[in-house]
């Protein structure tokens, strides 16, 4: 691959392996994973429960360290960075949506969404203004003062999405972002991701079981038992294959 092509990649995963536990209880969860996440694309990661999807995206986001292999994220070699450097890099350049939302229960919606901006030193009033804009985009403009416990699961998920987008990160990584959303809100969120990925040459990496959203993907990577076993590039002539629509649900 040429240098120019490498620059187009938001993430380049080469031979990444990861195990949990020791001795007899040791479990190899990722087995020499290969994956390219291109800028301008929505890449979806699918596969049965327990195959290693969350583990892989946690490594790409820098919240978990791999045992072996190489990893370039937005042109940086994460293995050469200290934990503090990775934390700063993530806060600036990556938007991460956790499978379990991870909203701060004592903060209102607008305060939760403001957090990534406040970390970057944006003033409280500017952060709040921008947070309200993004909450409006996900259809929660009327709920800015509510706490997470006062919201439905789908509303909490949209707050988590707003928080991941608020600082316009170059790489957005989401674990099941539409699992708690109805068709209408799922569509709104996917349109937002498309706008983010295509309009500004960023990249979106989504773990999903939700075959309602597969047609939004440019590329689908199918994982099984710690390996990427198939890559499918999606376009008008190449719709998502039927067998990927039957991935095991939780
Ligand atoms: N911190 C950990 N300690 C020990 N085992 C772990 C840990 N995290 C994950 N695992 C194991 O690694 C395997 C892969 O987990 P992972 O969460 O990556 O799966 P997944 O593909 O995201 O599944 P799901 O679709 O259910 O979310 C599972 O067998 C899980 O039990
Ligand atoms: Mg998972």
PDB file of C-alpha atoms and ligand atoms in Angstrom:
ATOM      1  CA  UNK A   1       0.000   0.000   0.000  1.00  0.00           C
ATOM      2  CA  UNK A   2       1.340   3.470  -0.904  1.00  0.00           C
ATOM      3  CA  UNK A   3       1.819   6.252   1.627  1.00  0.00           C
ATOM      4  CA  UNK A   4      -1.123   8.199   0.124  1.00  0.00           C
ATOM      5  CA  UNK A   5      -3.434   5.206   0.574  1.00  0.00           C
ATOM      6  CA  UNK A   6      -2.247   4.741   4.150  1.00  0.00           C
ATOM      7  CA  UNK A   7      -3.179   8.395   4.788  1.00  0.00           C
ATOM      8  CA  UNK A   8      -6.750   7.647   3.691  1.00  0.00           C
ATOM      9  CA  UNK A   9      -7.103   5.142   6.497  1.00  0.00           C
ATOM     10  CA  UNK A  10      -8.623   6.278   9.763  1.00  0.00           C
ATOM     11  CA  UNK A  11      -7.509   3.042  11.378  1.00  0.00           C
ATOM     12  CA  UNK A  12      -5.193   0.274  10.203  1.00  0.00           C
ATOM     13  CA  UNK A  13      -5.243  -2.877  12.303  1.00  0.00           C
ATOM     14  CA  UNK A  14      -2.467  -5.372  11.486  1.00  0.00           C
ATOM     15  CA  UNK A  15      -2.228  -8.728  13.213  1.00  0.00           C
ATOM     16  CA  UNK A  16      -3.803  -7.551  16.474  1.00  0.00           C
ATOM     17  CA  UNK A  17      -4.193 -10.277  19.119  1.00  0.00           C
ATOM     18  CA  UNK A  18      -5.684 -10.090  22.599  1.00  0.00           C
ATOM     19  CA  UNK A  19      -6.207 -12.619  25.393  1.00  0.00           C
ATOM     20  CA  UNK A  20      -7.961 -12.362  28.747  1.00  0.00           C
ATOM     21  CA  UNK A  21      -7.160 -14.391  31.872  1.00  0.00           C
ATOM     22  CA  UNK A  22      -4.201 -16.561  32.877  1.00  0.00           C
ATOM     23  CA  UNK A  23      -3.099 -20.171  32.637  1.00  0.00           C
ATOM     24  CA  UNK A  24      -5.902 -22.648  31.943  1.00  0.00           C
ATOM     25  CA  UNK A  25      -8.515 -19.874  32.058  1.00  0.00           C
ATOM     26  CA  UNK A  26      -6.706 -17.915  29.340  1.00  0.00           C
ATOM     27  CA  UNK A  27      -9.007 -17.050  26.467  1.00  0.00           C
ATOM     28  CA  UNK A  28      -7.720 -15.701  23.162  1.00  0.00           C
ATOM     29  CA  UNK A  29     -10.417 -13.265  22.105  1.00  0.00           C
ATOM     30  CA  UNK A  30      -8.714 -11.626  19.087  1.00  0.00           C
ATOM     31  CA  UNK A  31      -6.599 -13.726  16.728  1.00  0.00           C
ATOM     32  CA  UNK A  32      -4.351 -11.680  14.419  1.00  0.00           C
ATOM     33  CA  UNK A  33      -7.079  -9.300  13.312  1.00  0.00           C
ATOM     34  CA  UNK A  34      -6.638  -7.428  10.027  1.00  0.00           C
ATOM     35  CA  UNK A  35      -8.908  -4.447   9.330  1.00  0.00           C
ATOM     36  CA  UNK A  36      -8.778  -1.178   7.406  1.00  0.00           C
ATOM     37  CA  UNK A  37     -11.180   1.609   8.350  1.00  0.00           C
ATOM     38  CA  UNK A  38     -11.240   4.180   5.540  1.00  0.00           C
ATOM     39  CA  UNK A  39     -11.965   7.898   5.870  1.00  0.00           C
ATOM     40  CA  UNK A  40     -15.222   8.901   4.199  1.00  0.00           C
ATOM     41  CA  UNK A  41     -16.725   5.486   4.935  1.00  0.00           C
ATOM     42  CA  UNK A  42     -19.199   3.959   7.305  1.00  0.00           C
ATOM     43  CA  UNK A  43     -17.662   0.611   8.237  1.00  0.00           C
ATOM     44  CA  UNK A  44     -19.830  -1.894  10.081  1.00  0.00           C
ATOM     45  CA  UNK A  45     -18.523  -4.730  12.211  1.00  0.00           C
ATOM     46  CA  UNK A  46     -20.878  -7.683  12.580  1.00  0.00           C
ATOM     47  CA  UNK A  47     -20.658 -11.156  14.078  1.00  0.00           C
ATOM     48  CA  UNK A  48     -22.094 -13.377  16.789  1.00  0.00           C
ATOM     49  CA  UNK A  49     -22.224 -12.375  20.436  1.00  0.00           C
ATOM     50  CA  UNK A  50     -18.853 -12.935  22.108  1.00  0.00           C
ATOM     51  CA  UNK A  51     -16.783 -12.999  18.872  1.00  0.00           C
ATOM     52  CA  UNK A  52     -14.687 -10.000  19.994  1.00  0.00           C
ATOM     53  CA  UNK A  53     -16.311  -6.919  18.434  1.00  0.00           C
ATOM     54  CA  UNK A  54     -16.341  -4.719  21.568  1.00  0.00           C
ATOM     55  CA  UNK A  55     -12.806  -5.862  22.408  1.00  0.00           C
ATOM     56  CA  UNK A  56     -11.569  -4.847  18.948  1.00  0.00           C
ATOM     57  CA  UNK A  57     -13.161  -1.391  18.921  1.00  0.00           C
ATOM     58  CA  UNK A  58     -11.909  -0.754  22.478  1.00  0.00           C
ATOM     59  CA  UNK A  59      -8.374  -1.417  21.226  1.00  0.00           C
ATOM     60  CA  UNK A  60      -8.873   0.906  18.235  1.00  0.00           C
ATOM     61  CA  UNK A  61     -10.223   3.599  20.597  1.00  0.00           C
ATOM     62  CA  UNK A  62      -7.224   3.125  22.875  1.00  0.00           C
ATOM     63  CA  UNK A  63      -9.197   2.140  25.977  1.00  0.00           C
ATOM     64  CA  UNK A  64      -7.683  -1.365  25.909  1.00  0.00           C
ATOM     65  CA  UNK A  65      -4.161  -2.491  24.992  1.00  0.00           C
ATOM     66  CA  UNK A  66      -3.490  -5.278  22.487  1.00  0.00           C
ATOM     67  CA  UNK A  67      -1.017  -8.095  23.314  1.00  0.00           C
ATOM     68  CA  UNK A  68       0.538  -8.123  19.837  1.00  0.00           C
ATOM     69  CA  UNK A  69       0.218  -6.567  16.399  1.00  0.00           C
ATOM     70  CA  UNK A  70       0.338  -3.093  14.897  1.00  0.00           C
ATOM     71  CA  UNK A  71      -2.221  -0.322  15.117  1.00  0.00           C
ATOM     72  CA  UNK A  72      -2.320   3.042  13.357  1.00  0.00           C
ATOM     73  CA  UNK A  73      -5.176   5.362  14.297  1.00  0.00           C
ATOM     74  CA  UNK A  74      -5.508   8.668  12.390  1.00  0.00           C
ATOM     75  CA  UNK A  75      -1.867   8.297  11.387  1.00  0.00           C
ATOM     76  CA  UNK A  76      -0.615   7.740  14.947  1.00  0.00           C
ATOM     77  CA  UNK A  77       1.011   4.582  16.252  1.00  0.00           C
ATOM     78  CA  UNK A  78      -0.948   4.032  19.466  1.00  0.00           C
ATOM     79  CA  UNK A  79       1.617   1.510  20.762  1.00  0.00           C
ATOM     80  CA  UNK A  80       4.229   4.274  20.984  1.00  0.00           C
ATOM     81  CA  UNK A  81       2.045   6.594  23.072  1.00  0.00           C
ATOM     82  CA  UNK A  82       1.812   6.748  26.863  1.00  0.00           C
ATOM     83  CA  UNK A  83      -1.554   6.235  28.570  1.00  0.00           C
ATOM     84  CA  UNK A  84      -1.822   9.989  29.215  1.00  0.00           C
ATOM     85  CA  UNK A  85      -1.055  10.755  25.554  1.00  0.00           C
ATOM     86  CA  UNK A  86      -3.662   8.237  24.384  1.00  0.00           C
ATOM     87  CA  UNK A  87      -6.280   9.750  26.720  1.00  0.00           C
ATOM     88  CA  UNK A  88      -5.599  13.234  25.334  1.00  0.00           C
ATOM     89  CA  UNK A  89      -5.585  11.948  21.730  1.00  0.00           C
ATOM     90  CA  UNK A  90      -8.906  10.146  22.266  1.00  0.00           C
ATOM     91  CA  UNK A  91     -10.564  13.171  23.867  1.00  0.00           C
ATOM     92  CA  UNK A  92      -9.583  15.308  20.892  1.00  0.00           C
ATOM     93  CA  UNK A  93     -10.029  13.041  17.888  1.00  0.00           C
ATOM     94  CA  UNK A  94     -12.324  10.119  18.732  1.00  0.00           C
ATOM     95  CA  UNK A  95     -16.033   9.998  19.564  1.00  0.00           C
ATOM     96  CA  UNK A  96     -16.914   6.754  21.325  1.00  0.00           C
ATOM     97  CA  UNK A  97     -20.427   5.454  21.952  1.00  0.00           C
ATOM     98  CA  UNK A  98     -20.416   2.626  24.495  1.00  0.00           C
ATOM     99  CA  UNK A  99     -22.730  -0.386  24.319  1.00  0.00           C
ATOM    100  CA  UNK A 100     -24.088   0.709  27.724  1.00  0.00           C
ATOM    101  CA  UNK A 101     -24.250   4.487  26.948  1.00  0.00           C
ATOM    102  CA  UNK A 102     -22.060   5.459  30.002  1.00  0.00           C
ATOM    103  CA  UNK A 103     -23.898   8.738  30.641  1.00  0.00           C
ATOM    104  CA  UNK A 104     -23.097  10.525  33.899  1.00  0.00           C
ATOM    105  CA  UNK A 105     -26.277  10.076  35.993  1.00  0.00           C
ATOM    106  CA  UNK A 106     -25.954  13.280  38.037  1.00  0.00           C
ATOM    107  CA  UNK A 107     -25.616  15.526  34.966  1.00  0.00           C
ATOM    108  CA  UNK A 108     -28.398  16.790  32.697  1.00  0.00           C
ATOM    109  CA  UNK A 109     -28.440  15.937  28.977  1.00  0.00           C
ATOM    110  CA  UNK A 110     -26.847  19.212  27.954  1.00  0.00           C
ATOM    111  CA  UNK A 111     -24.156  18.835  30.635  1.00  0.00           C
ATOM    112  CA  UNK A 112     -23.397  15.255  29.551  1.00  0.00           C
ATOM    113  CA  UNK A 113     -23.053  16.326  25.917  1.00  0.00           C
ATOM    114  CA  UNK A 114     -20.846  19.300  26.881  1.00  0.00           C
ATOM    115  CA  UNK A 115     -18.222  17.122  28.610  1.00  0.00           C
ATOM    116  CA  UNK A 116     -15.927  16.488  25.570  1.00  0.00           C
ATOM    117  CA  UNK A 117     -15.829  20.240  24.860  1.00  0.00           C
ATOM    118  CA  UNK A 118     -15.140  21.191  28.488  1.00  0.00           C
ATOM    119  CA  UNK A 119     -12.247  18.688  28.541  1.00  0.00           C
ATOM    120  CA  UNK A 120     -10.796  20.577  25.577  1.00  0.00           C
ATOM    121  CA  UNK A 121     -11.041  23.884  27.418  1.00  0.00           C
ATOM    122  CA  UNK A 122     -14.059  25.323  25.571  1.00  0.00           C
ATOM    123  CA  UNK A 123     -15.935  27.831  27.770  1.00  0.00           C
ATOM    124  CA  UNK A 124     -19.068  26.578  29.560  1.00  0.00           C
ATOM    125  CA  UNK A 125     -21.398  28.920  27.657  1.00  0.00           C
ATOM    126  CA  UNK A 126     -19.975  27.977  24.223  1.00  0.00           C
ATOM    127  CA  UNK A 127     -20.040  24.275  25.143  1.00  0.00           C
ATOM    128  CA  UNK A 128     -23.672  24.507  26.208  1.00  0.00           C
ATOM    129  CA  UNK A 129     -24.680  26.302  23.002  1.00  0.00           C
ATOM    130  CA  UNK A 130     -23.001  23.654  20.819  1.00  0.00           C
ATOM    131  CA  UNK A 131     -24.360  20.783  22.971  1.00  0.00           C
ATOM    132  CA  UNK A 132     -27.903  22.132  22.510  1.00  0.00           C
ATOM    133  CA  UNK A 133     -27.378  22.254  18.735  1.00  0.00           C
ATOM    134  CA  UNK A 134     -26.388  18.588  18.587  1.00  0.00           C
ATOM    135  CA  UNK A 135     -29.178  17.523  20.973  1.00  0.00           C
ATOM    136  CA  UNK A 136     -31.552  19.292  18.613  1.00  0.00           C
ATOM    137  CA  UNK A 137     -30.133  17.302  15.676  1.00  0.00           C
ATOM    138  CA  UNK A 138     -30.887  14.012  17.443  1.00  0.00           C
ATOM    139  CA  UNK A 139     -34.427  15.182  18.269  1.00  0.00           C
ATOM    140  CA  UNK A 140     -33.857  15.982  21.949  1.00  0.00           C
ATOM    141  CA  UNK A 141     -33.938  19.780  21.816  1.00  0.00           C
ATOM    142  CA  UNK A 142     -36.790  19.773  24.342  1.00  0.00           C
ATOM    143  CA  UNK A 143     -35.033  17.492  26.852  1.00  0.00           C
ATOM    144  CA  UNK A 144     -31.788  19.311  27.495  1.00  0.00           C
ATOM    145  CA  UNK A 145     -32.379  19.752  31.265  1.00  0.00           C
ATOM    146  CA  UNK A 146     -33.422  16.138  31.960  1.00  0.00           C
ATOM    147  CA  UNK A 147     -31.150  13.639  33.702  1.00  0.00           C
ATOM    148  CA  UNK A 148     -30.482  10.249  32.047  1.00  0.00           C
ATOM    149  CA  UNK A 149     -32.757   8.427  34.554  1.00  0.00           C
ATOM    150  CA  UNK A 150     -35.652  10.594  33.375  1.00  0.00           C
ATOM    151  CA  UNK A 151     -35.233   9.435  29.766  1.00  0.00           C
ATOM    152  CA  UNK A 152     -36.172   6.301  27.836  1.00  0.00           C
ATOM    153  CA  UNK A 153     -33.421   3.903  26.655  1.00  0.00           C
ATOM    154  CA  UNK A 154     -33.631   5.274  23.107  1.00  0.00           C
ATOM    155  CA  UNK A 155     -33.407   8.864  24.346  1.00  0.00           C
ATOM    156  CA  UNK A 156     -30.354   8.009  26.472  1.00  0.00           C
ATOM    157  CA  UNK A 157     -28.773   6.391  23.431  1.00  0.00           C
ATOM    158  CA  UNK A 158     -29.306   9.596  21.441  1.00  0.00           C
ATOM    159  CA  UNK A 159     -27.700  11.674  24.225  1.00  0.00           C
ATOM    160  CA  UNK A 160     -24.675   9.335  24.035  1.00  0.00           C
ATOM    161  CA  UNK A 161     -24.582   9.835  20.243  1.00  0.00           C
ATOM    162  CA  UNK A 162     -24.785  13.628  20.645  1.00  0.00           C
ATOM    163  CA  UNK A 163     -21.909  13.491  23.146  1.00  0.00           C
ATOM    164  CA  UNK A 164     -19.794  11.483  20.675  1.00  0.00           C
ATOM    165  CA  UNK A 165     -20.391  13.992  17.867  1.00  0.00           C
ATOM    166  CA  UNK A 166     -20.272  17.294  19.748  1.00  0.00           C
ATOM    167  CA  UNK A 167     -16.523  17.966  19.289  1.00  0.00           C
ATOM    168  CA  UNK A 168     -16.562  16.885  15.605  1.00  0.00           C
ATOM    169  CA  UNK A 169     -14.071  14.024  16.052  1.00  0.00           C
ATOM    170  CA  UNK A 170     -12.318  12.529  13.019  1.00  0.00           C
ATOM    171  CA  UNK A 171     -13.151   8.968  14.020  1.00  0.00           C
ATOM    172  CA  UNK A 172     -16.472   7.945  15.520  1.00  0.00           C
ATOM    173  CA  UNK A 173     -16.662   4.478  17.038  1.00  0.00           C
ATOM    174  CA  UNK A 174     -20.035   3.154  18.148  1.00  0.00           C
ATOM    175  CA  UNK A 175     -21.097  -0.058  19.824  1.00  0.00           C
ATOM    176  CA  UNK A 176     -24.677  -0.890  18.782  1.00  0.00           C
ATOM    177  CA  UNK A 177     -25.760   2.764  18.326  1.00  0.00           C
ATOM    178  CA  UNK A 178     -29.273   1.958  17.130  1.00  0.00           C
ATOM    179  CA  UNK A 179     -30.108  -1.048  19.341  1.00  0.00           C
ATOM    180  CA  UNK A 180     -32.525   0.929  21.533  1.00  0.00           C
ATOM    181  CA  UNK A 181     -33.942   3.111  18.740  1.00  0.00           C
ATOM    182  CA  UNK A 182     -37.171   2.780  16.786  1.00  0.00           C
ATOM    183  CA  UNK A 183     -37.061   2.882  12.973  1.00  0.00           C
ATOM    184  CA  UNK A 184     -37.571   6.662  12.747  1.00  0.00           C
ATOM    185  CA  UNK A 185     -34.851   7.598  15.241  1.00  0.00           C
ATOM    186  CA  UNK A 186     -32.527   4.885  13.889  1.00  0.00           C
ATOM    187  CA  UNK A 187     -32.872   6.549  10.497  1.00  0.00           C
ATOM    188  CA  UNK A 188     -32.214  10.046  11.926  1.00  0.00           C
ATOM    189  CA  UNK A 189     -29.054   8.804  13.646  1.00  0.00           C
ATOM    190  CA  UNK A 190     -27.754   6.985  10.556  1.00  0.00           C
ATOM    191  CA  UNK A 191     -28.324  10.103   8.427  1.00  0.00           C
ATOM    192  CA  UNK A 192     -26.309  12.059  10.964  1.00  0.00           C
ATOM    193  CA  UNK A 193     -23.476   9.496  10.765  1.00  0.00           C
ATOM    194  CA  UNK A 194     -23.584   9.631   6.942  1.00  0.00           C
ATOM    195  CA  UNK A 195     -23.370  13.401   7.051  1.00  0.00           C
ATOM    196  CA  UNK A 196     -20.421  13.186   9.444  1.00  0.00           C
ATOM    197  CA  UNK A 197     -18.559  10.465   7.501  1.00  0.00           C
ATOM    198  CA  UNK A 198     -19.105  11.649   3.943  1.00  0.00           C
ATOM    199  CA  UNK A 199     -19.435  15.410   4.287  1.00  0.00           C
ATOM    200  CA  UNK A 200     -16.262  15.972   6.249  1.00  0.00           C
ATOM    201  CA  UNK A 201     -14.065  13.065   5.259  1.00  0.00           C
ATOM    202  CA  UNK A 202     -14.187  11.514   8.660  1.00  0.00           C
ATOM    203  CA  UNK A 203     -14.730   7.856   9.467  1.00  0.00           C
ATOM    204  CA  UNK A 204     -17.468   6.009  11.303  1.00  0.00           C
ATOM    205  CA  UNK A 205     -16.975   2.489  12.681  1.00  0.00           C
ATOM    206  CA  UNK A 206     -20.131   0.824  13.949  1.00  0.00           C
ATOM    207  CA  UNK A 207     -20.628  -2.493  15.706  1.00  0.00           C
ATOM    208  CA  UNK A 208     -24.144  -3.637  15.003  1.00  0.00           C
ATOM    209  CA  UNK A 209     -26.626  -6.508  14.955  1.00  0.00           C
ATOM    210  CA  UNK A 210     -29.222  -4.218  13.391  1.00  0.00           C
ATOM    211  CA  UNK A 211     -29.778  -5.288   9.796  1.00  0.00           C
ATOM    212  CA  UNK A 212     -32.158  -2.336   9.284  1.00  0.00           C
ATOM    213  CA  UNK A 213     -29.054  -0.128   8.980  1.00  0.00           C
ATOM    214  CA  UNK A 214     -26.776  -2.360   6.847  1.00  0.00           C
ATOM    215  CA  UNK A 215     -27.627  -0.439   3.675  1.00  0.00           C
ATOM    216  CA  UNK A 216     -25.924   2.651   5.185  1.00  0.00           C
ATOM    217  CA  UNK A 217     -22.559   0.816   5.224  1.00  0.00           C
ATOM    218  CA  UNK A 218     -19.801   1.220   2.649  1.00  0.00           C
ATOM    219  CA  UNK A 219     -18.044  -1.786   4.057  1.00  0.00           C
ATOM    220  CA  UNK A 220     -19.131  -4.650   6.291  1.00  0.00           C
ATOM    221  CA  UNK A 221     -16.523  -6.679   8.181  1.00  0.00           C
ATOM    222  CA  UNK A 222     -17.816 -10.012   9.415  1.00  0.00           C
ATOM    223  CA  UNK A 223     -16.130 -11.379  12.550  1.00  0.00           C
ATOM    224  CA  UNK A 224     -16.256 -14.873  13.955  1.00  0.00           C
ATOM    225  CA  UNK A 225     -14.343 -16.311  16.891  1.00  0.00           C
ATOM    226  CA  UNK A 226     -11.740 -13.542  17.118  1.00  0.00           C
ATOM    227  CA  UNK A 227     -11.074 -13.184  13.389  1.00  0.00           C
ATOM    228  CA  UNK A 228     -12.334 -11.002  10.545  1.00  0.00           C
ATOM    229  CA  UNK A 229     -13.540 -13.763   8.242  1.00  0.00           C
ATOM    230  CA  UNK A 230     -15.063 -11.687   5.453  1.00  0.00           C
ATOM    231  CA  UNK A 231     -15.005  -8.101   4.156  1.00  0.00           C
ATOM    232  CA  UNK A 232     -17.869  -6.978   1.965  1.00  0.00           C
ATOM    233  CA  UNK A 233     -17.739  -3.636   0.125  1.00  0.00           C
ATOM    234  CA  UNK A 234     -21.286  -2.331  -0.273  1.00  0.00           C
ATOM    235  CA  UNK A 235     -22.445  -0.201  -3.216  1.00  0.00           C
ATOM    236  CA  UNK A 236     -25.425   0.042  -5.572  1.00  0.00           C
ATOM    237  CA  UNK A 237     -24.342  -3.117  -7.450  1.00  0.00           C
ATOM    238  CA  UNK A 238     -23.244  -4.874  -4.287  1.00  0.00           C
ATOM    239  CA  UNK A 239     -25.930  -4.876  -1.588  1.00  0.00           C
ATOM    240  CA  UNK A 240     -25.232  -6.415   1.832  1.00  0.00           C
ATOM    241  CA  UNK A 241     -25.305 -10.208   1.355  1.00  0.00           C
ATOM    242  CA  UNK A 242     -28.265 -12.101   2.786  1.00  0.00           C
ATOM    243  CA  UNK A 243     -26.181 -14.319   5.078  1.00  0.00           C
ATOM    244  CA  UNK A 244     -24.910 -11.246   6.962  1.00  0.00           C
ATOM    245  CA  UNK A 245     -28.514 -10.343   7.719  1.00  0.00           C
ATOM    246  CA  UNK A 246     -28.904 -13.397   9.895  1.00  0.00           C
ATOM    247  CA  UNK A 247     -26.170 -12.708  12.429  1.00  0.00           C
ATOM    248  CA  UNK A 248     -27.053 -13.983  15.884  1.00  0.00           C
ATOM    249  CA  UNK A 249     -28.855 -11.445  18.059  1.00  0.00           C
ATOM    250  CA  UNK A 250     -28.382 -11.063  21.795  1.00  0.00           C
TER     251      UNK A 250
HETATM  252  N1  LIG B   1     -12.311  -7.911  30.598  1.00  0.00           N
HETATM  253  C1  LIG B   1     -12.543  -9.167  30.202  1.00  0.00           C
HETATM  254  N2  LIG B   1     -12.078 -10.211  30.926  1.00  0.00           N
HETATM  255  C2  LIG B   1     -12.273 -11.482  30.520  1.00  0.00           C
HETATM  256  N3  LIG B   1     -12.940 -11.830  29.397  1.00  0.00           N
HETATM  257  C3  LIG B   1     -13.430 -10.837  28.642  1.00  0.00           C
HETATM  258  C4  LIG B   1     -13.268  -9.460  28.999  1.00  0.00           C
HETATM  259  N4  LIG B   1     -13.861  -8.698  28.045  1.00  0.00           N
HETATM  260  C5  LIG B   1     -14.382  -9.562  27.145  1.00  0.00           C
HETATM  261  N5  LIG B   1     -14.124 -10.843  27.495  1.00  0.00           N
HETATM  262  C6  LIG B   1     -14.506 -12.050  26.734  1.00  0.00           C
HETATM  263  O1  LIG B   1     -14.079 -11.858  25.402  1.00  0.00           O
HETATM  264  C7  LIG B   1     -15.022 -12.390  24.479  1.00  0.00           C
HETATM  265  C8  LIG B   1     -15.397 -11.311  23.485  1.00  0.00           C
HETATM  266  O2  LIG B   1     -16.095 -10.284  24.164  1.00  0.00           O
HETATM  267  P1  LIG B   1     -16.634  -9.000  23.405  1.00  0.00           P
HETATM  268  O3  LIG B   1     -17.270  -8.151  24.432  1.00  0.00           O
HETATM  269  O4  LIG B   1     -15.548  -8.411  22.588  1.00  0.00           O
HETATM  270  O5  LIG B   1     -17.726  -9.667  22.432  1.00  0.00           O
HETATM  271  P2  LIG B   1     -18.759  -8.985  21.436  1.00  0.00           P
HETATM  272  O6  LIG B   1     -18.483  -9.536  20.074  1.00  0.00           O
HETATM  273  O7  LIG B   1     -18.729  -7.513  21.592  1.00  0.00           O
HETATM  274  O8  LIG B   1     -20.169  -9.573  21.942  1.00  0.00           O
HETATM  275  P3  LIG B   1     -21.644  -8.873  22.039  1.00  0.00           P
HETATM  276  O9  LIG B   1     -22.211  -8.899  20.643  1.00  0.00           O
HETATM  277  O10 LIG B   1     -22.369  -9.793  22.952  1.00  0.00           O
HETATM  278  O11 LIG B   1     -21.479  -7.506  22.605  1.00  0.00           O
HETATM  279  C9  LIG B   1     -16.172 -12.930  25.311  1.00  0.00           C
HETATM  280  O12 LIG B   1     -16.006 -14.305  25.440  1.00  0.00           O
HETATM  281  C10 LIG B   1     -15.999 -12.213  26.644  1.00  0.00           C
HETATM  282  O13 LIG B   1     -16.485 -13.016  27.691  1.00  0.00           O
HETATM  283 MG1  LIG B   2     -20.120  -6.124  22.382  1.00  0.00          MG
END
